[in-house]
Structures are given as structure tokens and as C-alpha cells.
């Protein structure tokens, strides 16, 4: 398998072709140092078999950005500890050296004084103009700091320095962002001058260190990205970088777009391997190894890219968050057991944008590496689980890995629970990967499945369980609106599952995620849809990387969005609603209810009376929530048994 073959890069050799590309993690300490959470995360990736890990956004200055920092000698020890840990698994450590596109020193002083208003104004100004206004003297000072950082990295045992070709470097390269008229602006030679000076500085301060260069491409049709270069100039720069002594090139989508979805696309918003055509052009122009990223999901994807001359090394970011043992499973011939990323962006990209740490909705251990570990049970027990949705299946998976006997009841003839309808709306079909993984694990781990059978306390007791886990999910609420039980009033969950089929003029009551996705599906099926929502925002729970695409669909199909509006009555041909002080009438052929969900109840009285240990998890536990909540509860409860 090509993915598992070693490759020589400069003076080092990578044991395979799979790298963890630079990602903002939020695991670092407040001062940017490598703390325990960060250390554990990267060590766990190395333990899983990846050959090369790049720490994203390592600053050579004391920025206000929440990123790793290596700007003084006291930080060397932590980087050395991490390098040693990775080396013990024959994994190479890279740091992506970057400088923000703002005046770090000036901004730091404002934050130090507590003048937040001035700092915000300064940051806004700099993000628009710093590339044009930074002086040559300041750029020279930045180069000195980069050089000192590289020396520290080399002293710490770091194997690779990757130039962050986006941010300051890429913005200076950019024909879109750079409006300078001095030696750093105008011509291609001038715009790329600073980038080459960074490479020269690295070589001067650590002659033996391997140099990687993140080459961001401003993609076209449509135009995406502003930092970096369009493909023709990128090819020219790649050749020059090779001549300058760069050992490998990492091709990615250019940033500075205002939407994280352009660089980390959510499910269904970009093709798989969407950077391939650009990467291949870079690969064909140079003789050094080239790596690629961009919705590369399966081993088959990566294998084909290498086979077809697109690149030499595959960057798996979100995929390795979901399954850090991706490489080991390939090595063991168990590719079918890889837990594949759904690319929902819920736990990773959204978390970072909300200033939380990186996580994955399918992997409860992500962010808690070596704290959450599935350990063998001291005593083998009988565990009965009721409900075959994500919470129930995750609990079954973990309980079996601990060594318990597990019986799982599911009233339907298929597993997956609400995931089966969650994957139906536009772009959401990739959520089936969550179902496929968990369902396959039930087979691989020999969980005793009782499908098509609705469990009750008596039939559970017939199994003589030591523990019972209830994961029966939730149900769609029917609100107490006058007329809500008429035949043309439908259930959003049944509409999503194609059990109920509205047509014509449709009013969706409820503009949360379920209502918005139902409306989007119906609009694409030819219905004219109106969403009525009591609050002031539609699809508030949706990923910020997905919402713009959803609202584009609403605009394309002329979906009417009514916020701060309360439905007061449903009639056969229309609904009545209150918007502020005005009563409005909306014609409709069908009404779809999507106002929320309530936990399903399950009578556990006979189990409690018999002294059996019972736990509720997922949507039936206290309140209906999301897949992240379901997986985490299933994992934690089962691992505690």
C-alpha cells in the first residue's frame, strides 16, 4: 500500500505518507506553552501511527492569538518533551512558524493596559491595512524573531519547520491584499521577497533542519481566498522555493475569506479531495515531495492521489481527530473499522470559532487523550441496552471492548436511530458514516442484537442483567396550537424520513435546525416554503460554516423566513400568526411541525425494585440534545461499568 511506504524528505525519512496537518487546537495553555492536554493529543496521534505532525500557528512572538508560542528559551523544554515523545513512536515533529497580519507589539501593549476598545479598533484596522503599512524595519525585526524561534526549535529536537505561507507571509505574496509600492510590493518578485527571506532565515539559523512550506492557493471559479497566490504564480514560487532549499511543499486552500468553510469545508459543500487539481500542478513543477489536504477522507482517496501523481503525502486533519488509530488500522488490514469523519464541523471548527478546544462528535476521547481510556473490566458483567441510536450503540461498543456481555434491543429493524433522518436533508448524507461505523462495530464485537423488538422491563429482566442502559431517544413535539391535529399537519421527523409527503404551499413551524433542514429539503423538492420561528434567528444551532450555504439555498428557492412570529391557529387553508402587534395570515396546503423534541419515557420501576443498576443516556436523559451529547454519554456510562 503506497500510503504505508516510507518517503525521504530532505535529511529525514517519514515512515509512511500520512501526516497530521497544522490545525488550531485550543489545547495550549493561556501563555501558548505546550501543556498536558496538548502534549497528550499529539502523543496519541503519534501512537496511532501517523508519521509527521505539524503544530499549527507557532508564534515567534508573544501574540494575543490563542496559539502555541516559542518566543523565549524557557519554552524550549516543553517542545523538547513533545519531540521526544513523538520520536519514541518514530513520528517527526514540525512547527508551522507564523506571524499574524497585525502589529503584535502595539496590540500587546493595548491589551496590557486593558484598553480593549482601542485594541479592537487597532486589530480591525491592522487586519485591513497592516500588509501595506508594516515598515521594512518591522519586517526585518520579525525575521530576527523568526530566526531566534527556529534556533529554539532546533535545540528542542524539532524535525521540520513549516513556513506558514498564508497569514503575514501569504498576505505579502498576495496580488489581492498587497498594495505596497516598495521592494515588498507590486511585481511577483517583490511580493514573494519576504517569503524567500523567511526561508533564508530558517536555513541560516538551523542549516540541518527540514523545511516545509505551506503554499496557499487562491482557487478560482468561484474565487476563494485572498492570501497566497493564484495557481500560475504559485507554480513559479514552488520552483523558486525548491531552488532556495525548501525540502517539501504543503498545498492548501488560501485563507482570508471570512468563512472557515472555505479552508475546512463541511459535509456536502465542497467535492472530496477538492485541492487535487491544484496540488498536481505544483507536484509536476517540482522534484521535492508535495503534500495535500482538502476533504481527503478514505484510504482509497489517498492511495489514488499518490498513484495518480497528485502528491506524495496525505494530510488528514479532521479524520485523525475522529480516529487517531487510522494508520494502525490500515497496517492491520482493518480499514473497514476506521471511524470516518462526517465532516459536520460541529466539534472541531465550530469549537475553535467559539473559543473552545478541538473535539470530535464521534470520538469522546478527543481532547481527553489518556484521561478517557477504555480499560478492561475487572469483573465481566451482563449489560442490556435499550435503543440502537448513536448513544446506545456507542455504549454497546465500549461495554464490549471492556469485556462485558452486551444485549441491545432496538424496536426498529435497523440501527441508527435519529441519525437515519439526520442524514436526509441536503448535504447531510455524509452523516451515514457515523451509522456505518457503529453498526459495523456491533458486528465486529459480537453484540447480541435484538432488532425489531420493543423492549419492556419484563423482557429485560429475563436476560438477568447486571446493568441496564436506556437509550430510547426522543420524539417530535406536537405543540398546543389550535388546529394542530388536523390531517394536513405533519411531523417534521416523518417528513424527513419520507413517511409523510407535503406539496405545494408548506408552512414549517419552528426554525431550529430540524425545521430549517426540513424546509431546505422541501424547497429542493419543489414546495414553496415559509418558516415561522418565535425567536429572532433561524437555524441558530447549525454550524457557522454551513449556515451560509443553507441560506443560499433558501434564497435560491425563495423560502420565506419569519422570525419573532408566533403561530396562533392552524386552519385547513392557512395559518394565523402574531408578528409584533400585527396578526398575519399565511396560505398553506400543509403544515409541518418542528418545534422541538421531548425525551421518550421508559418504565424502569420493576428494574429498580429488583435492584438492577439503570442509567438513562442520550436524548431520553433529561432533555433531547445532539449527537455529541449522545456519543459522550454512551461512552462515559459504559466505560464506568
XYZ file of C-alpha atoms in Angstrom:
641
model
C 0.000 0.000 0.000
C 1.506 3.324 -1.118
C 0.155 5.175 1.934
C 2.262 2.990 4.210
C 5.520 3.275 2.256
C 8.319 5.454 3.674
C 9.485 8.607 1.906
C 12.691 10.611 2.192
C 12.224 14.338 2.746
C 15.442 16.333 2.872
C 17.608 14.712 5.540
C 14.751 12.891 7.272
C 12.626 9.877 6.380
C 8.902 9.654 7.094
C 7.859 6.083 7.904
C 4.616 6.452 5.917
C 2.771 9.003 3.788
C 0.188 10.187 6.344
C 0.658 13.490 8.148
C -1.398 15.473 10.625
C -1.529 18.956 9.065
C -1.431 22.196 11.058
C -4.701 22.872 12.879
C -5.667 25.334 15.570
C -6.453 23.159 18.589
C -7.102 25.370 21.602
C -5.188 22.809 23.698
C -2.277 25.114 24.517
C -2.021 26.894 27.852
C -3.088 30.542 28.054
C 0.514 31.660 27.586
C 0.900 29.494 24.481
C 3.030 26.840 26.145
C 2.637 23.120 25.443
C 0.625 21.897 28.417
C -0.568 18.408 29.285
C -3.686 18.427 27.104
C -1.712 19.498 24.052
C 1.088 17.034 24.790
C -1.358 14.149 25.216
C -3.208 14.975 21.996
C -0.120 14.923 19.786
C 1.383 11.924 21.557
C -1.818 9.964 20.961
C -1.691 10.761 17.236
C 1.896 9.531 17.095
C 0.926 6.390 18.997
C -1.731 5.767 16.342
C 0.903 5.553 13.629
C 0.967 8.924 11.847
C 4.457 9.748 10.522
C 4.566 13.547 10.663
C 2.725 16.028 12.891
C 2.748 19.785 12.327
C 1.838 22.106 15.206
C -0.232 24.874 13.665
C 0.458 28.594 14.109
C 3.569 28.531 16.312
C 4.365 32.177 17.000
C 7.912 33.524 17.390
C 6.431 36.489 19.298
C 4.137 36.907 22.275
C 0.867 37.380 20.403
C -2.634 37.758 21.790
C -3.629 34.890 19.481
C -4.561 31.627 21.271
C -1.822 29.594 19.563
C 1.394 27.776 20.562
C 4.343 30.109 21.137
C 8.121 29.702 21.098
C 9.498 33.171 21.719
C 11.739 32.624 24.748
C 14.195 29.979 25.903
C 12.013 28.895 28.807
C 9.603 27.336 26.310
C 12.216 25.027 24.769
C 11.813 22.319 27.404
C 8.127 21.690 26.648
C 8.785 21.420 22.910
C 11.704 19.067 23.614
C 9.465 16.872 25.771
C 6.917 16.693 22.947
C 9.577 15.976 20.325
C 10.976 13.122 22.430
C 7.510 11.635 22.927
C 6.789 11.686 19.191
C 10.218 10.315 18.324
C 9.555 7.310 20.558
C 6.881 6.342 18.005
C 9.114 7.214 15.026
C 6.977 10.258 14.306
C 8.522 13.537 13.139
C 7.564 16.849 14.734
C 7.092 20.001 12.692
C 6.209 23.502 13.805
C 4.352 25.852 11.495
C 6.043 29.170 12.105
C 3.821 32.161 11.555
C 3.430 35.844 12.297
C -0.051 37.390 12.411
C -1.020 40.105 9.978
C -1.143 42.758 12.699
C 1.253 44.810 14.812
C 1.839 42.336 17.608
C 3.865 44.633 19.879
C 1.466 47.584 19.660
C -1.562 45.412 20.224
C 0.059 43.612 23.159
C 0.647 46.969 24.870
C -3.004 47.910 24.486
C -4.141 44.582 25.950
C -1.626 45.008 28.768
C -3.130 48.399 29.635
C -6.629 46.934 29.461
C -7.690 49.309 26.718
C -9.879 46.754 24.947
C -11.797 49.262 22.835
C -8.606 50.686 21.338
C -7.190 47.181 20.894
C -10.245 46.024 18.958
C -10.123 49.135 16.764
C -6.396 48.621 16.164
C -6.884 44.938 15.335
C -9.664 45.751 12.869
C -7.503 48.418 11.224
C -4.458 46.150 11.020
C -6.343 43.240 9.501
C -7.304 45.567 6.656
C -4.096 47.554 6.245
C -1.124 46.025 8.107
C 0.339 44.381 4.994
C 0.517 47.782 3.316
C 1.645 49.705 6.403
C 4.220 47.448 8.114
C 7.632 49.077 7.671
C 10.725 47.444 6.231
C 12.368 47.850 9.639
C 9.488 45.982 11.302
C 9.736 43.198 8.733
C 13.460 42.904 9.437
C 12.724 42.667 13.173
C 10.153 39.930 12.503
C 12.772 37.979 10.540
C 15.131 38.188 13.517
C 12.425 36.804 15.815
C 11.705 34.013 13.338
C 15.403 33.160 13.300
C 15.559 33.007 17.091
C 12.445 30.815 17.157
C 13.983 28.414 14.638
C 17.123 28.108 16.781
C 14.985 27.199 19.770
C 13.017 24.671 17.730
C 16.218 23.009 16.519
C 17.576 22.933 20.070
C 14.311 21.267 21.185
C 14.717 18.488 18.631
C 12.005 19.663 16.231
C 12.488 17.921 12.884
C 10.720 20.292 10.489
C 9.933 23.984 10.278
C 6.942 24.728 8.073
C 6.610 28.273 6.791
C 3.013 29.418 7.159
C 2.622 30.707 3.617
C -0.706 32.268 4.495
C -1.188 34.977 7.144
C 1.599 37.640 7.033
C 3.766 35.795 4.509
C 0.873 34.885 2.221
C -0.741 38.302 2.505
C 2.514 39.900 1.337
C 2.634 37.419 -1.559
C -0.963 38.129 -2.476
C -1.885 40.085 -5.614
C -5.192 40.860 -3.849
C -4.077 42.024 -0.386
C -0.679 43.604 -1.102
C -0.881 47.221 -2.357
C 2.690 48.249 -1.464
C 4.928 50.254 -3.763
C 8.316 49.416 -2.197
C 10.556 46.360 -2.589
C 7.831 44.195 -0.996
C 5.013 45.165 -3.348
C 3.930 45.258 -6.971
C 5.740 42.625 -9.017
C 5.726 38.895 -8.321
C 9.413 39.135 -7.370
C 8.707 41.861 -4.811
C 5.593 40.262 -3.353
C 7.408 36.947 -2.744
C 10.592 38.592 -1.442
C 9.654 38.277 2.235
C 8.652 34.614 1.833
C 12.098 33.807 0.440
C 13.751 35.839 3.186
C 11.914 33.682 5.740
C 13.307 30.535 4.085
C 16.787 32.064 4.039
C 16.472 32.979 7.727
C 15.494 29.410 8.634
C 18.487 27.982 6.779
C 20.841 30.483 8.410
C 19.677 29.619 11.926
C 19.246 25.834 11.548
C 21.133 24.634 8.443
C 20.265 20.976 9.036
C 16.561 21.336 9.782
C 13.997 20.154 7.229
C 11.959 22.982 5.670
C 8.318 22.586 4.663
C 6.374 25.404 3.029
C 2.602 25.752 3.180
C 1.740 27.070 -0.265
C -1.796 28.522 -0.164
C -3.620 28.664 -3.493
C -6.238 31.283 -4.313
C -8.660 28.980 -6.066
C -10.970 30.137 -8.831
C -14.456 29.574 -10.260
C -15.528 30.804 -7.785
C -12.643 32.851 -6.371
C -11.755 31.628 -2.874
C -9.073 33.073 -0.649
C -7.036 36.272 -0.679
C -3.740 35.374 0.972
C -1.326 33.335 -1.124
C -1.179 33.122 -4.904
C -3.222 32.073 -7.886
C -2.042 28.836 -9.448
C 0.247 30.244 -12.177
C 2.232 32.331 -9.707
C 2.106 29.516 -7.144
C 3.808 27.179 -9.634
C 6.537 29.778 -10.191
C 7.034 30.240 -6.439
C 7.170 26.468 -5.897
C 10.088 26.193 -8.331
C 11.896 29.081 -6.652
C 11.305 27.574 -3.197
C 12.861 24.305 -4.353
C 15.911 26.183 -5.644
C 16.109 28.052 -2.321
C 16.432 24.767 -0.416
C 12.867 24.026 0.711
C 12.536 20.260 1.233
C 8.779 19.830 0.728
C 5.663 21.815 -0.143
C 2.274 21.581 1.532
C -0.542 22.722 -0.780
C -3.716 24.134 0.743
C -6.632 26.465 0.113
C -5.784 30.135 0.659
C -7.337 31.798 3.690
C -8.541 35.340 4.461
C -12.000 34.572 3.107
C -14.121 35.430 6.124
C -15.632 31.932 6.123
C -13.825 28.988 7.692
C -15.816 26.706 5.411
C -13.573 27.715 2.512
C -10.500 26.189 4.157
C -12.219 23.500 6.259
C -15.318 22.632 4.202
C -18.247 20.989 5.942
C -20.056 17.983 4.527
C -21.506 18.448 1.070
C -20.146 21.960 0.492
C -17.034 21.028 -1.499
C -16.044 17.937 -3.520
C -13.815 15.336 -1.906
C -10.079 15.976 -2.489
C -11.025 19.423 -3.818
C -7.413 20.712 -3.900
C -6.189 17.858 -6.116
C -6.098 19.672 -9.456
C -4.039 22.479 -7.942
C -1.768 20.152 -5.981
C -0.994 18.082 -9.063
C 0.160 21.172 -10.944
C 2.566 22.006 -8.121
C 3.742 18.384 -7.924
C 4.506 18.343 -11.667
C 6.569 21.541 -11.375
C 8.997 20.408 -8.642
C 11.136 17.415 -7.698
C 10.657 17.623 -3.925
C 7.815 15.863 -2.064
C 4.409 17.560 -2.053
C 1.614 17.060 0.480
C -2.073 17.860 0.079
C -5.163 18.431 2.202
C -8.823 19.188 1.490
C -11.591 16.673 2.269
C -9.365 13.664 1.775
C -11.346 11.022 3.608
C -10.756 7.371 2.799
C -7.544 5.381 2.329
C -8.712 4.826 -1.237
C -8.806 8.597 -1.754
C -5.242 8.965 -0.521
C -3.943 5.924 -2.361
C -5.399 7.162 -5.672
C -3.891 10.626 -5.193
C -0.407 9.180 -4.737
C -0.879 6.650 -7.531
C -2.085 9.371 -9.921
C 0.795 11.714 -9.203
C -1.261 14.311 -7.351
C 1.003 14.338 -4.303
C 3.401 12.255 -2.220
C 1.998 12.773 1.284
C -1.619 12.921 2.501
C -2.728 15.368 5.186
C -5.576 14.070 7.363
C -6.838 16.653 9.830
C -10.423 16.032 10.919
C -10.103 12.338 10.008
C -7.398 11.835 12.638
C -9.456 13.647 15.257
C -12.204 11.112 14.599
C -9.880 8.113 14.581
C -6.290 8.552 15.789
C -5.717 4.844 15.016
C -6.415 5.375 11.313
C -2.872 4.314 10.339
C -2.683 1.309 12.673
C -5.981 0.025 11.304
C -4.528 0.234 7.789
C -1.419 -1.614 8.945
C -3.553 -4.376 10.478
C -5.701 -4.722 7.363
C -8.726 -3.308 9.205
C -9.540 -0.312 7.022
C -13.221 -1.252 7.288
C -13.077 -0.454 11.008
C -11.831 3.117 10.619
C -14.182 5.591 12.264
C -14.542 8.077 9.417
C -15.149 11.779 9.909
C -18.644 13.011 8.951
C -17.204 16.490 8.284
C -20.001 18.112 10.259
C -17.562 20.720 11.705
C -19.570 20.657 14.947
C -16.864 19.561 17.364
C -13.795 20.904 15.583
C -14.189 24.084 13.528
C -17.197 25.377 15.449
C -15.461 24.766 18.760
C -12.419 26.789 17.732
C -14.567 29.645 16.460
C -16.417 29.617 19.798
C -13.066 29.687 21.649
C -13.387 26.144 22.917
C -10.901 23.356 22.316
C -10.869 20.975 19.371
C -13.062 17.894 19.659
C -14.982 15.369 17.565
C -18.643 14.432 17.945
C -17.903 10.773 17.137
C -14.815 10.419 19.343
C -15.459 11.063 23.035
C -11.742 10.695 23.795
C -10.694 13.599 21.555
C -9.430 16.395 23.770
C -9.249 13.983 26.728
C -6.452 11.721 25.466
C -5.090 9.400 28.197
C -7.778 10.717 30.588
C -10.585 8.850 28.866
C -9.306 5.361 28.134
C -11.336 2.187 27.669
C -9.925 -0.170 30.280
C -10.769 -3.890 30.660
C -13.400 -4.544 33.301
C -12.259 -6.273 36.475
C -15.443 -8.367 36.513
C -17.305 -9.465 33.407
C -20.965 -8.398 33.584
C -24.183 -8.682 31.611
C -25.276 -5.339 30.157
C -28.651 -4.794 28.461
C -29.063 -1.693 26.318
C -32.422 -0.442 25.065
C -32.158 1.689 21.934
C -29.952 1.349 18.878
C -29.269 5.001 18.128
C -25.801 6.577 18.460
C -25.932 6.673 22.280
C -26.989 3.035 22.610
C -24.523 1.753 20.012
C -21.617 3.715 21.478
C -22.456 2.315 24.915
C -22.584 -1.196 23.426
C -19.249 -0.692 21.651
C -17.465 0.497 24.777
C -19.035 -2.123 27.042
C -17.938 -4.914 24.667
C -14.395 -3.506 24.464
C -14.312 -3.642 28.253
C -15.182 -7.329 28.066
C -18.840 -7.316 29.106
C -21.612 -9.376 27.506
C -23.985 -6.983 25.767
C -27.566 -7.385 24.558
C -29.001 -4.471 22.571
C -32.760 -4.109 21.952
C -33.983 -1.889 19.113
C -37.671 -1.663 18.243
C -36.930 -0.852 14.583
C -35.415 -3.398 12.205
C -32.446 -1.103 11.538
C -29.910 0.601 13.765
C -29.063 4.303 13.786
C -31.998 5.991 15.499
C -32.344 9.670 14.618
C -29.145 9.554 12.573
C -31.231 7.834 9.915
C -33.262 11.009 9.428
C -30.431 13.421 10.217
C -28.636 12.250 7.066
C -31.575 13.009 4.721
C -31.526 16.840 4.392
C -29.399 18.441 1.660
C -25.629 17.886 2.103
C -26.200 15.680 5.181
C -25.819 12.241 3.568
C -22.256 12.070 4.912
C -23.693 11.509 8.381
C -24.358 7.931 7.295
C -20.675 7.299 8.016
C -21.495 7.513 11.713
C -24.202 4.870 11.285
C -21.958 2.616 9.193
C -19.106 2.728 11.712
C -21.211 1.986 14.775
C -23.304 -0.652 13.012
C -20.179 -2.411 11.775
C -18.696 -2.365 15.276
C -21.797 -4.147 16.590
C -20.969 -6.988 14.194
C -17.196 -6.929 14.785
C -17.631 -7.005 18.565
C -20.401 -9.626 18.570
C -23.022 -7.531 20.289
C -26.195 -9.607 20.741
C -28.685 -7.598 18.653
C -32.440 -7.922 19.169
C -33.817 -5.882 16.279
C -37.497 -5.332 15.606
C -38.339 -5.944 19.240
C -39.667 -3.295 21.589
C -38.176 -3.934 24.989
C -40.021 -3.764 28.292
C -38.893 -4.167 31.879
C -40.036 -7.798 31.989
C -38.172 -8.926 28.878
C -35.085 -7.083 30.124
C -35.254 -8.963 33.440
C -35.421 -12.239 31.535
C -31.821 -11.521 30.473
C -30.695 -11.362 34.126
C -28.639 -8.181 33.570
C -26.214 -6.587 35.998
C -26.645 -3.204 34.338
C -29.296 -1.670 32.089
C -28.748 1.349 29.870
C -31.819 3.111 28.485
C -31.204 4.993 25.220
C -34.689 5.220 23.708
C -34.262 8.723 22.280
C -36.854 11.442 21.928
C -39.995 12.258 19.968
C -41.137 15.275 17.983
C -43.407 17.588 19.975
C -46.960 18.450 18.910
C -47.473 21.976 20.283
C -50.798 23.073 21.841
C -51.814 25.177 18.839
C -55.475 25.322 17.842
C -55.819 23.004 14.819
C -52.540 21.122 15.288
C -54.175 17.681 14.964
C -55.700 18.126 11.521
C -54.702 15.643 8.780
C -52.680 18.199 6.783
C -50.487 18.911 9.832
C -47.402 16.735 9.585
C -44.444 15.643 11.740
C -41.042 17.018 10.612
C -39.291 13.757 11.517
C -41.722 11.758 9.378
C -41.352 14.262 6.548
C -37.563 13.900 6.682
C -37.983 10.132 6.640
C -40.312 10.401 3.592
C -43.163 8.807 5.555
C -45.246 11.952 5.037
C -45.127 13.880 1.766
C -46.275 17.503 1.694
C -46.574 19.512 -1.502
C -47.494 22.978 -2.708
C -47.530 25.769 -0.126
C -45.928 24.483 3.088
C -45.514 26.266 6.409
C -42.830 24.875 8.713
C -43.495 25.841 12.312
C -40.160 26.030 14.088
C -36.920 27.450 12.709
C -34.440 25.434 14.719
C -32.076 23.032 12.992
C -34.729 20.377 12.289
C -37.191 22.935 10.940
C -34.583 24.662 8.782
C -33.318 21.384 7.329
C -36.873 20.203 6.659
C -37.633 23.472 4.913
C -34.490 23.189 2.812
C -35.367 19.636 1.780
C -38.939 20.590 0.859
C -37.786 23.630 -1.095
C -35.468 21.452 -3.157
C -38.406 19.075 -3.750
C -40.405 21.908 -5.314
C -42.509 23.135 -2.410
C -42.920 26.823 -1.683
C -41.892 27.049 1.952
C -42.388 29.522 4.775
C -40.535 29.064 8.084
C -42.187 30.570 11.141
C -39.936 30.952 14.194
C -40.738 32.568 17.554
C -37.120 33.558 18.248
C -35.043 36.084 16.314
C -32.831 33.650 14.396
C -33.227 30.701 12.025
C -31.014 27.582 12.393
C -29.104 29.064 15.295
C -27.653 25.648 16.224
C -26.259 24.995 12.748
C -22.508 25.159 12.173
C -21.355 28.643 11.216
C -19.524 27.024 8.317
C -22.766 25.508 6.992
C -25.305 28.286 7.611
C -24.196 30.461 4.660
C -24.772 27.541 2.266
C -28.160 26.811 3.831
C -29.241 30.428 3.448
C -28.054 30.457 -0.158
C -30.474 27.568 -0.743
C -33.254 29.485 0.989
C -32.604 32.439 -1.309
C -32.417 30.285 -4.431
C -35.805 28.690 -3.709
C -37.434 31.857 -2.310
C -38.037 30.383 1.151
C -39.832 32.939 3.320
C -38.238 33.386 6.759
C -40.429 34.831 9.502
C -38.710 35.335 12.859
C -40.202 36.660 16.101
C -43.519 35.268 14.880
C -45.868 33.025 16.852
C -48.454 30.746 15.205
C -51.819 31.116 16.934
C -54.113 28.966 14.788
C -53.923 26.328 12.056
C -56.755 26.172 9.542
C -57.284 23.866 6.522
C -56.133 26.528 4.028
C -53.994 28.911 6.092
C -52.405 29.633 9.426
C -52.763 32.690 11.605
C -49.771 34.134 13.403
C -48.796 37.086 15.555
C -45.787 39.174 14.472
C -45.211 42.033 16.903
C -48.592 43.775 17.137
C -49.825 42.511 13.792
C -51.887 39.399 13.081
C -50.874 37.839 9.771
C -52.413 35.111 7.612
C -50.251 32.691 5.622
C -51.879 30.440 2.978
C -50.817 26.789 3.077
C -51.616 23.321 1.812
C -49.622 21.614 4.547
C -48.141 22.495 7.918
C -45.027 20.766 9.255
C -44.313 20.796 12.999
C -40.691 21.218 14.063
C -40.876 22.953 17.421
C -38.575 20.623 19.335
C -38.277 17.198 20.889
C -39.034 15.611 24.247
C -37.325 12.616 25.865
C -39.091 9.284 25.444
C -40.181 7.742 28.713
C -39.423 4.181 29.790
C -40.828 2.500 32.878
C -37.910 1.200 34.916
C -39.878 0.630 38.142
C -39.682 -3.204 38.013
C -35.916 -2.996 37.362
C -35.326 -0.658 40.300
C -37.457 -2.863 42.557
C -35.255 -5.790 41.647
C -32.119 -3.762 42.477
C -30.787 -3.605 38.924
C -28.452 -0.705 38.126
C -30.141 1.523 35.479
C -28.810 4.509 33.516
C -30.508 6.836 31.021
C -28.335 8.273 28.238
C -28.723 10.371 25.098
C -31.912 12.170 24.152
C -34.048 10.345 26.705
C -31.798 11.574 29.518
C -33.224 14.784 30.979
C -33.520 16.655 27.647
C -33.124 15.998 23.927
C -29.748 17.174 22.673
C -27.329 16.320 19.841
C -25.058 13.545 18.592
C -22.078 14.838 20.557
C -24.089 14.560 23.772
C -25.305 11.065 22.786
C -21.844 9.674 21.988
C -20.217 11.200 25.042
C -22.855 9.889 27.451
C -22.813 6.435 25.865
C -19.022 6.297 26.152
C -18.792 7.574 29.725
C -21.566 5.410 31.180
C -20.345 2.210 29.517
C -16.746 2.900 30.491
C -17.777 3.304 34.124
C -19.257 -0.211 34.336
